[in-house]
Coordinates of C-alpha atoms and ligand atoms in Angstrom, one line a residue:
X1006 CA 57.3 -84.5 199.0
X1007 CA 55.2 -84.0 195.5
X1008 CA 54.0 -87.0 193.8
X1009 CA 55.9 -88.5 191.0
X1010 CA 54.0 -87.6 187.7
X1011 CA 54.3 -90.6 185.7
X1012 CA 52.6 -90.6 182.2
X1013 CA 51.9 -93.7 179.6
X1014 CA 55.5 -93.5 177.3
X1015 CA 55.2 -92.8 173.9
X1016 CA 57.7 -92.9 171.4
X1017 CA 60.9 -90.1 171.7
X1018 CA 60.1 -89.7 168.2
X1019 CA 57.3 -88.0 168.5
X1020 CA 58.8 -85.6 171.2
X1021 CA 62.6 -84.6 169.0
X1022 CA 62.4 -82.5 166.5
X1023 CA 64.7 -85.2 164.3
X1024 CA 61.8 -87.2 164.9
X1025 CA 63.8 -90.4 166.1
X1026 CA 63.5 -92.3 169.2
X1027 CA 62.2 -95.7 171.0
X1028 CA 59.8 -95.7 173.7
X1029 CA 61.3 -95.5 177.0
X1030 CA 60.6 -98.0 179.8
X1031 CA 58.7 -94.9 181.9
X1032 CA 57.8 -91.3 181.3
X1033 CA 57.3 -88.6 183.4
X1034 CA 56.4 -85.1 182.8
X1035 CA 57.2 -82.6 185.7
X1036 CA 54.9 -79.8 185.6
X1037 CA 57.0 -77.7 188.9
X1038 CA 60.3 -77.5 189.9
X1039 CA 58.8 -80.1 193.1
X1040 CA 57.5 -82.6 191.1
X1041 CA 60.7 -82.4 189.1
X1042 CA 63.0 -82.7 192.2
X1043 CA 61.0 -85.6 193.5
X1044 CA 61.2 -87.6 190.4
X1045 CA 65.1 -87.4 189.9
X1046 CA 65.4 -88.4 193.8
X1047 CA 63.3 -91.2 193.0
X1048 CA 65.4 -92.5 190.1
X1049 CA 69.1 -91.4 191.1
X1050 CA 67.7 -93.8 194.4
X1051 CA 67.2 -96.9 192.1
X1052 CA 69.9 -96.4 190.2
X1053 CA 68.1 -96.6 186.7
X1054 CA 69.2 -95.0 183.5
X1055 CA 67.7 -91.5 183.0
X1056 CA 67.2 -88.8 180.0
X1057 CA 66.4 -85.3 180.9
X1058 CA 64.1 -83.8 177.5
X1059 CA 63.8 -80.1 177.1
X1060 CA 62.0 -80.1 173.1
X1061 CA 64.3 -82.3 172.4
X1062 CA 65.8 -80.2 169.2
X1063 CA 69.3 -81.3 169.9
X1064 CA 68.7 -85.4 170.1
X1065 CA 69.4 -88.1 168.3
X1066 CA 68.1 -91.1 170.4
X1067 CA 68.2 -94.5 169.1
X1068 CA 65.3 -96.7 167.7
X1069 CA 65.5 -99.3 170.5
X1070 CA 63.5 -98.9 173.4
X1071 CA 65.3 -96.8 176.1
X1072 CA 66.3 -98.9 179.0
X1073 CA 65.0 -96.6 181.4
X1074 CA 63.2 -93.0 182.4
X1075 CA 62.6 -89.8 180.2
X1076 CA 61.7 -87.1 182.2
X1077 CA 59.9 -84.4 180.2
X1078 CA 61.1 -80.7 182.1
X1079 CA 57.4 -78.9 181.4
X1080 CA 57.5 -76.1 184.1
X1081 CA 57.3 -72.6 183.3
X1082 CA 57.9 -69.1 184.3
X1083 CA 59.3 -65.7 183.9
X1084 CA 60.5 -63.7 187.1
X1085 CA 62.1 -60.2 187.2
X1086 CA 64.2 -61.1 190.6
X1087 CA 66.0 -57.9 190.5
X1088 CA 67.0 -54.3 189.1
X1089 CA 69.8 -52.7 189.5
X1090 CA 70.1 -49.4 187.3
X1091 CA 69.1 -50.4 183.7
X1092 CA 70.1 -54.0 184.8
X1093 CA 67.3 -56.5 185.2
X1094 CA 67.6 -60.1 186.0
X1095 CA 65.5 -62.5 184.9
X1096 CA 64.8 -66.1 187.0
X1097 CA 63.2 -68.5 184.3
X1098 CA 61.8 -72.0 184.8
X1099 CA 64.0 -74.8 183.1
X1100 CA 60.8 -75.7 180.4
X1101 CA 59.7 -72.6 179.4
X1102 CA 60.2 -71.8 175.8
X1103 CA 63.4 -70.2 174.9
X1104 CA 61.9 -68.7 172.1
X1105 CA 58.6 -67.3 174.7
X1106 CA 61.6 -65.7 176.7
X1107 CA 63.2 -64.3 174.1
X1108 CA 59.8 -62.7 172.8
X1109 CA 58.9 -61.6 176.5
X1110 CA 62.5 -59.6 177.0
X1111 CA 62.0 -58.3 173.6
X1112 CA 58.7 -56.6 174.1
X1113 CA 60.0 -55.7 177.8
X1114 CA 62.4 -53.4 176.1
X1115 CA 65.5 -56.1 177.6
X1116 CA 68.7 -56.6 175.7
X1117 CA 71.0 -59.3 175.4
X1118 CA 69.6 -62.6 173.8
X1119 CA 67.3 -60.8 170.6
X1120 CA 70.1 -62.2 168.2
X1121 CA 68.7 -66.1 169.2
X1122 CA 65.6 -65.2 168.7
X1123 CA 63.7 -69.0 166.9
X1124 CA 66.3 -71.2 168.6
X1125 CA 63.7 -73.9 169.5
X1126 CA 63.7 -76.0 172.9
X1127 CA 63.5 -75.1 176.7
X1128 CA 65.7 -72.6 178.4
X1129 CA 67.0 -74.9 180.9
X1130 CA 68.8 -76.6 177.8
X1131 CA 70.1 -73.5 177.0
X1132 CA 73.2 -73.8 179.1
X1133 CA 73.8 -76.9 178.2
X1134 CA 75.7 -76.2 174.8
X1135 CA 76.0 -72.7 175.8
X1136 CA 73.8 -71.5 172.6
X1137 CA 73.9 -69.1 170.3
X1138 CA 73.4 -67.8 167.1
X1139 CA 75.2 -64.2 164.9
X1140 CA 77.7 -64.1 167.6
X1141 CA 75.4 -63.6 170.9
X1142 CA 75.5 -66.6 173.3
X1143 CA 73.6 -67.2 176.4
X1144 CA 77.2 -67.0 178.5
X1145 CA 77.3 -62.9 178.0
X1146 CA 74.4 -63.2 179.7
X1147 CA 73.9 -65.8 182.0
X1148 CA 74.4 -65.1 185.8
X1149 CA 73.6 -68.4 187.9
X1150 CA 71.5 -71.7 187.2
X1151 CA 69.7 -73.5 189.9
X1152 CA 71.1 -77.2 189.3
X1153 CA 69.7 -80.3 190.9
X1154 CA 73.4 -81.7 191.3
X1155 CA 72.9 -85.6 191.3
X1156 CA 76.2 -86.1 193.2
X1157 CA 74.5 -84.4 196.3
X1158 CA 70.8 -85.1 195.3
X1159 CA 70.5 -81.0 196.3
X1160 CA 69.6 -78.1 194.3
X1161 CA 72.9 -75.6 194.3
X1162 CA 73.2 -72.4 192.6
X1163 CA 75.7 -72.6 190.6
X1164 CA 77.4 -69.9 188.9
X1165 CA 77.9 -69.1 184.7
X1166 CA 81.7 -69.3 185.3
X1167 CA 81.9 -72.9 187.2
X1168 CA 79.5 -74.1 184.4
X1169 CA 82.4 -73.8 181.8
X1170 CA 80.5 -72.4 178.8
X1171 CA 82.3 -72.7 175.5
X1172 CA 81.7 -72.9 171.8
X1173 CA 78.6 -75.3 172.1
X1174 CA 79.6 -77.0 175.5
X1175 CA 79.4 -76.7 179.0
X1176 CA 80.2 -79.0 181.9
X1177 CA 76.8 -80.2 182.1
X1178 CA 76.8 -81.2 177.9
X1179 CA 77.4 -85.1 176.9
X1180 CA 79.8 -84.9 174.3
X1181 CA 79.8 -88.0 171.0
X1182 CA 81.9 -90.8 173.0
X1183 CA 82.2 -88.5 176.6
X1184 CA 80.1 -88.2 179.4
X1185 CA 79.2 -85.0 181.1
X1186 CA 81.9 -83.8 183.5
X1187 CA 78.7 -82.8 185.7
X1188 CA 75.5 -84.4 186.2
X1189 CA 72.5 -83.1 187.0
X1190 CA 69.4 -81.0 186.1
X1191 CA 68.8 -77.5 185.3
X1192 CA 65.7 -76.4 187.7
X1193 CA 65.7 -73.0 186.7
X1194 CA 68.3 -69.7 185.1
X1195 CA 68.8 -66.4 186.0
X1196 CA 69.7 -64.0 183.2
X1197 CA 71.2 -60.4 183.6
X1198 CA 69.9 -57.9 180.9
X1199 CA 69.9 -54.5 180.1
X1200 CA 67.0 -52.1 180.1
X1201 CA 66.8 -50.4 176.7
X1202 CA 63.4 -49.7 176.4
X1203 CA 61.2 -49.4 172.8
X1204 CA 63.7 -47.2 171.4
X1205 CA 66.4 -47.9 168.9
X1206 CA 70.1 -48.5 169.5
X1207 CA 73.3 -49.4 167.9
X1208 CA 73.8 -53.4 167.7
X1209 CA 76.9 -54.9 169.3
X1210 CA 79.0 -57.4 167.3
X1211 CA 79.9 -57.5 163.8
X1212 CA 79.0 -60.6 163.2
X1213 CA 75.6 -59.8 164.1
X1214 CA 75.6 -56.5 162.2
X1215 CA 76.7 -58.5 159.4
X1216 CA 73.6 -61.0 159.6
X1217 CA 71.3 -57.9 159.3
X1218 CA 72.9 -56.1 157.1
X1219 CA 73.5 -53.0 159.2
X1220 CA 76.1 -50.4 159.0
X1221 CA 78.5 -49.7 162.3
X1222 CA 76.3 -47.0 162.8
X1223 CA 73.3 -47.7 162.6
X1224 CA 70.3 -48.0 164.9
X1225 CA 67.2 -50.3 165.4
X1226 CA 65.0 -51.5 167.7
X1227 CA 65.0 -55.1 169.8
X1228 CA 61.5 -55.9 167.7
X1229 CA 63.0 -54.9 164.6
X1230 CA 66.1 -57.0 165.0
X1231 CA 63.9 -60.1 166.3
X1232 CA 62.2 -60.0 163.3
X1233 CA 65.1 -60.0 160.9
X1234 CA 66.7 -63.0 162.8
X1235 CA 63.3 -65.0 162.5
X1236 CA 63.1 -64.2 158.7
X1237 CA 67.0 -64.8 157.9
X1238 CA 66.7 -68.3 160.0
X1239 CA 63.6 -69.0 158.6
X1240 CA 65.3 -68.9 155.3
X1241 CA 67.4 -71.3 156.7
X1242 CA 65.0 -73.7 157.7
X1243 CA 66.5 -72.9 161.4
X1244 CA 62.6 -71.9 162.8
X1245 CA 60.8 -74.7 163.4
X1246 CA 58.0 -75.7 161.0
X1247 CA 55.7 -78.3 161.0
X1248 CA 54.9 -77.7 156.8
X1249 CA 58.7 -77.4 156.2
X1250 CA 60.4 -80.6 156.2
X1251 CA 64.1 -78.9 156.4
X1252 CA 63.4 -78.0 159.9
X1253 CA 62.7 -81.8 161.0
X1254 CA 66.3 -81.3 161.8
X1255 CA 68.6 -80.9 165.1
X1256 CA 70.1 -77.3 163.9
X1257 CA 73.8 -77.8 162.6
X1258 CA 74.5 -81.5 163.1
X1259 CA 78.3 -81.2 163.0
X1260 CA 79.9 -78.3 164.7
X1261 CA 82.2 -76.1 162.7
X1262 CA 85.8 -78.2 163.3
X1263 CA 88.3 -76.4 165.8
X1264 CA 91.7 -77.1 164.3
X1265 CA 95.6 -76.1 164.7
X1266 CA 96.6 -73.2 162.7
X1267 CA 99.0 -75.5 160.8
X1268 CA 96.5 -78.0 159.9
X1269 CA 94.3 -75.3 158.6
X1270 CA 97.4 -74.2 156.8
X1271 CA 96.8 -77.5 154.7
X1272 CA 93.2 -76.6 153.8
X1273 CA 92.1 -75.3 150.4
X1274 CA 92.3 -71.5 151.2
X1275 CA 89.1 -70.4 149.9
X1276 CA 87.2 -72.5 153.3
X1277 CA 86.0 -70.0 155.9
X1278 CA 88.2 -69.9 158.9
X1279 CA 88.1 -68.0 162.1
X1280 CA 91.0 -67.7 164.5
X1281 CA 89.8 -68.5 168.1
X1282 CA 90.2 -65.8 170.8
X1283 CA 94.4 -65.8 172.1
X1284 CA 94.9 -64.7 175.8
X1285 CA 97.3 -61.9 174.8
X1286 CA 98.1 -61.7 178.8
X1287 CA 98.4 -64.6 179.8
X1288 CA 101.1 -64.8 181.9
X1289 CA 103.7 -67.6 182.3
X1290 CA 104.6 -68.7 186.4
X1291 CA 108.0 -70.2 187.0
X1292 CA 108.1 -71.3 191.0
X1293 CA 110.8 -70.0 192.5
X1294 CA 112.8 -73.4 193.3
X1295 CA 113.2 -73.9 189.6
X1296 CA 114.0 -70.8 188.3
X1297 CA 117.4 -71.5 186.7
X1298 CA 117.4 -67.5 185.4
X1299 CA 116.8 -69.4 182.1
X1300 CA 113.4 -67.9 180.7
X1301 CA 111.1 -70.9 178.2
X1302 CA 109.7 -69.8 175.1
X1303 CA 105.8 -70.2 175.9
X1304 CA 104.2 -73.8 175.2
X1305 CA 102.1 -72.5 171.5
X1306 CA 102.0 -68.8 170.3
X1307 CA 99.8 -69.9 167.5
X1308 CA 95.9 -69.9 168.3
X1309 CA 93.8 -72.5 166.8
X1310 CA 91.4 -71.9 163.8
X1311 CA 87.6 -72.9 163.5
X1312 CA 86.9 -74.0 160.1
X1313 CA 83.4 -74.1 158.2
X1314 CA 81.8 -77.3 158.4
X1315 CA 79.5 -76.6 155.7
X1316 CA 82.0 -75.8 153.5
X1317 CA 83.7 -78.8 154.1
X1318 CA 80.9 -81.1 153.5
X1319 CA 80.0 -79.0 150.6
X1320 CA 83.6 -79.4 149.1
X1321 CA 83.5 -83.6 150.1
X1322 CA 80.8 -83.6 147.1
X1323 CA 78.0 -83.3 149.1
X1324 CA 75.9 -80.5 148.5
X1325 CA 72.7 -79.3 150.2
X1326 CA 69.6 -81.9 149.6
X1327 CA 72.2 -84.8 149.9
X1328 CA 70.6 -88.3 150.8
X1329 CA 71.7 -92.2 150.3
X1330 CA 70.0 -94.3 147.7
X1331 CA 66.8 -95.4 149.3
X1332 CA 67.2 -93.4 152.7
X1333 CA 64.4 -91.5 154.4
X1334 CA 66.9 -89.3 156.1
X1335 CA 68.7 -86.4 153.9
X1336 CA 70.5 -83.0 154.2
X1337 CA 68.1 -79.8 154.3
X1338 CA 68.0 -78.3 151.1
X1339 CA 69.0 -74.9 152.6
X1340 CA 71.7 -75.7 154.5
X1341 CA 74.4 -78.0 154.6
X1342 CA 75.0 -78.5 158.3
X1343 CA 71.4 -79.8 159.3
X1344 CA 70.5 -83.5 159.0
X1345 CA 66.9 -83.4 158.1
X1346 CA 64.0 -86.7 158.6
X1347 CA 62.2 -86.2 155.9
X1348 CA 59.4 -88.7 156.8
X1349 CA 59.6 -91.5 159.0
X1350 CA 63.7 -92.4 158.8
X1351 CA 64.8 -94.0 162.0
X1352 CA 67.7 -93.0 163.8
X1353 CA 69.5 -95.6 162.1
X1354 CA 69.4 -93.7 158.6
X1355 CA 70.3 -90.4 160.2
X1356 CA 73.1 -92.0 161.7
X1357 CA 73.9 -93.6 158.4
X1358 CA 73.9 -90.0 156.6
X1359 CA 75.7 -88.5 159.5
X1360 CA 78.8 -91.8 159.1
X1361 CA 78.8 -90.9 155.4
X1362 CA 79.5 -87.3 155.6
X1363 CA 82.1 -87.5 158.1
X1364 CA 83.9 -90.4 156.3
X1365 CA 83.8 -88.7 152.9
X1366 CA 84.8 -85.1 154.6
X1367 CA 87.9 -87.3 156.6
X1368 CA 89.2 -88.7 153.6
X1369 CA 89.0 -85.1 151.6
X1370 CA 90.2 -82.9 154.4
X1371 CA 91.5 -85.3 156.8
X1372 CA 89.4 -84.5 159.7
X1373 CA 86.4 -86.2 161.4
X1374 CA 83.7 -83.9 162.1
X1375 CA 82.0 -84.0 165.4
X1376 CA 78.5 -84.0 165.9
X1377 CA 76.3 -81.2 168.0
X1378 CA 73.5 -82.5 169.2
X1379 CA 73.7 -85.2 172.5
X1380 CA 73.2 -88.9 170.7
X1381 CA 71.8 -91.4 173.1
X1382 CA 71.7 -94.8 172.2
X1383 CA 73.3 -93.9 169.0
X1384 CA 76.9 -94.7 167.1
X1385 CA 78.2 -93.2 164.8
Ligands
FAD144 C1 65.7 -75.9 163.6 C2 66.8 -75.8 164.7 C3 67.6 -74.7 164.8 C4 68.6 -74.7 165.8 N1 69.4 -73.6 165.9 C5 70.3 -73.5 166.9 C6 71.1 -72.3 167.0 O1 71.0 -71.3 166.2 N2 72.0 -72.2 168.0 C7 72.1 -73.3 168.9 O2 73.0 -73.2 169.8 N3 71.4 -74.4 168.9 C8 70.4 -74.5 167.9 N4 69.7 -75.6 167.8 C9 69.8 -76.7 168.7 C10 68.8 -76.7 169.9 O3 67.7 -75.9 169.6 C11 69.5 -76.1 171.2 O4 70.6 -76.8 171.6 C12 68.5 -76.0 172.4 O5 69.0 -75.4 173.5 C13 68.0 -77.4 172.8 O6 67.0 -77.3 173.7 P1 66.0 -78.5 174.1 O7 65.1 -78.0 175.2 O8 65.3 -78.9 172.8 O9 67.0 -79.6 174.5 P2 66.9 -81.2 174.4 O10 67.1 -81.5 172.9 O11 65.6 -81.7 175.0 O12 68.1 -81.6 175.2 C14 69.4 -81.4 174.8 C15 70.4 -81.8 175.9 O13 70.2 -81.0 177.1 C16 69.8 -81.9 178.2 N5 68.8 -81.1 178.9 C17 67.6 -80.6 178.5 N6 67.0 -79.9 179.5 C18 67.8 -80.0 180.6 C19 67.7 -79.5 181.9 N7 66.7 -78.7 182.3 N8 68.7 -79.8 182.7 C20 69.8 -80.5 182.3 N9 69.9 -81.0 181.1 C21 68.9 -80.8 180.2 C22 69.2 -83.1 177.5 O14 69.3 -84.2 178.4 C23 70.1 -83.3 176.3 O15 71.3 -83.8 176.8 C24 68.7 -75.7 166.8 C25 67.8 -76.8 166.6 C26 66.9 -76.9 165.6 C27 66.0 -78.0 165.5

């Protein structure tokens, strides 16, 4: 059994890209998937509180000390496991850089996860809120994760489908006021790609065409499209930057709203609205013992909507470079959706913001918009 790697705790503030965050009681950093196992046997054993940090660019953790043990996932790794045709699967180590992947499968010639090129963090987090950017997510490509499950204390391969990946969420993600339905840690993933080599091809997705400006047509390399993603996000303030101050952020803050399509009926029409996918086939089962030859109409034919959450908070009056009187905490000044630190707010001003901007978009548009990133320690 590996040794528990305990380090001195400093503050989560220094180690979340909203820069917020107490010190926690103990600290360890797992440098292998061993010393990783070892220390969540050890904790799940005494029953302690634990938080699992990636690069902690989708936290917001509380200014009080945290009552318990941050483990810092800090293994790496790239592994082609198999290939299969111009498919090649990928085993990756839960802390390596998402963005190091990304680059790696770009310059390998490997397609399926260029279009998130500069999401920050690990890619062990990856499946947590199923990320994504222009339309790709990591669910068209994820096969299998290697999960330390801490209802058997084992690690179990568990596939992309029982993982439940949807817009931002999985089973494994701790939703504002919900638990994960499944706890555990992410030891290491397996993507499936496709070989494509240096040459150019025709991108996939609209909205992704869109984002780069490309006709149906047209064709471009991996490289080509990384480096359009990085300079449109960039833009953005969505690559992190230590001499940009909009990217002290957590990404979007508030996820674009899912909402029926009468409610979005009651909407101003000009806000940006996409219908969510409809099973056309799904199919309705009557069991036999109460079929009374009577046929129901089905439950909904209507899908629901997702509506811009931008645009709503733009529309509530709040426009981008927002901030209270006196706080250190604001919204970036490129985008509307990111809460931003710009120097030294605690977690109690970003929680402030973050109260103001769903209160004034509830009373304009009568929803509450719900935040993205995992608050621990934190109400809103
Ligand atoms: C500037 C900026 C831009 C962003 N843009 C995007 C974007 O375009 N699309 C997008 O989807 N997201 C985006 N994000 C959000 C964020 O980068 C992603 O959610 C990312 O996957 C988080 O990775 P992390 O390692 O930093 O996770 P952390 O913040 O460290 O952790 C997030 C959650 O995952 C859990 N976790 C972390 N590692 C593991 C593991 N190995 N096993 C189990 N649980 C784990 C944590 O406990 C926590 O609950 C952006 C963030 C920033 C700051």
């Amino acid at each position: 059994m590996s040794a528990v790697p305990d380090i001195d705790p400093i503050p989560l503030a220094a180690l979340t890209t909203l820069r917020a965050g107490g010190t926690p009681e103990r600290m360890i950093e797992a440098t292998t998937s061993d010393e990783l196992v070892a220390a969540m046997t050890e904790i799940w054993a005494s029953g302690e509180p634990w938080l699992v940090v990636g690069g902690g660019s989708n936290l917001l953790i509380g200014d009080e000390p945290f009552d318990g043990t941050a483990v810092l996932v800090r293994t790496r790794g790239i592994e082609r496991v198999a290939t299969d045709g111009d498919r090649v699967r990928l085993r990756v180590q839960a802390g390596h850089d998402w963005d190091d992947l990304v680059a790696y499968t770009v310059a390998e010639g490997l397609a399926g996860i260029e279009a998130m090129s500069g999401i920050p963090g690990t890619a062990g987090a990856a499946p947590i809120q199923n990320v994504g950017a222009y339309g790709q997510e990591i669910v068209e490509t994820l096969v299998e994760v290697e999960l330390l499950d801490e209802s058997t204390g084992e690690v179990e391969t568990v596939t992309a489908a029982e993982l439940e990946l949807g817009f931002r969420t999985s089973v494994l993600k701790a939703h504002y006021g919900a638990g994960a339905r499944r706890t555990g840690v992410i030891v290491s993933l397996t993507l499936e790609l496709t070989d494509v080599g240096a040459g150019e091809i025709r991108v996939r997705g609209s909205q992704l065409r869109q984002a780069l400006a490309l006709a149906a047509d047209a064709e471009v390399s991996l490289a080509w499209i990384r480096d359009t993603v990085l300079a449109t996000r960039a833009r953005k303030g969505m690559v992190l930057d230590a001499e940009d101050p909009d990217t002290a952020s957590a990404g979007s803050f508030f996820q674009n709203a899912i909402v029926s399509a009468s409610f979005a009926r009651t909407l101003p029409d000009e806000c940006p609205r996409w219908p969510l996918r409809v099973e056309v086939d799904s199919v309705q089962v009557i069991p036999l013992d109460s079929y009374d030859g009577l046929v129901p109409p089905p439950a909904s034919e209507q899908s629901d909507v997702k509506v811009s959450a931008a645009w709503l908070i733009e529309h509530a009056g709040l426009g981008k470079g927002f901030r209270l009187p006196r706080s250190r905490a604001s919204l970036s000044t490129k985008h509307a959706l990111a809460l931003t630190n710009r120097g030294g707010a605690s977690a109690a001003e970003l929680a402030e913001l973050a109260r103001y901007i769903q209160q004034r978009v509830q009373s304009e548009f009568g929803l509450i918009l719900q935040p993205e990133p995992v608050l621990v320690n934190v109400e809103l």
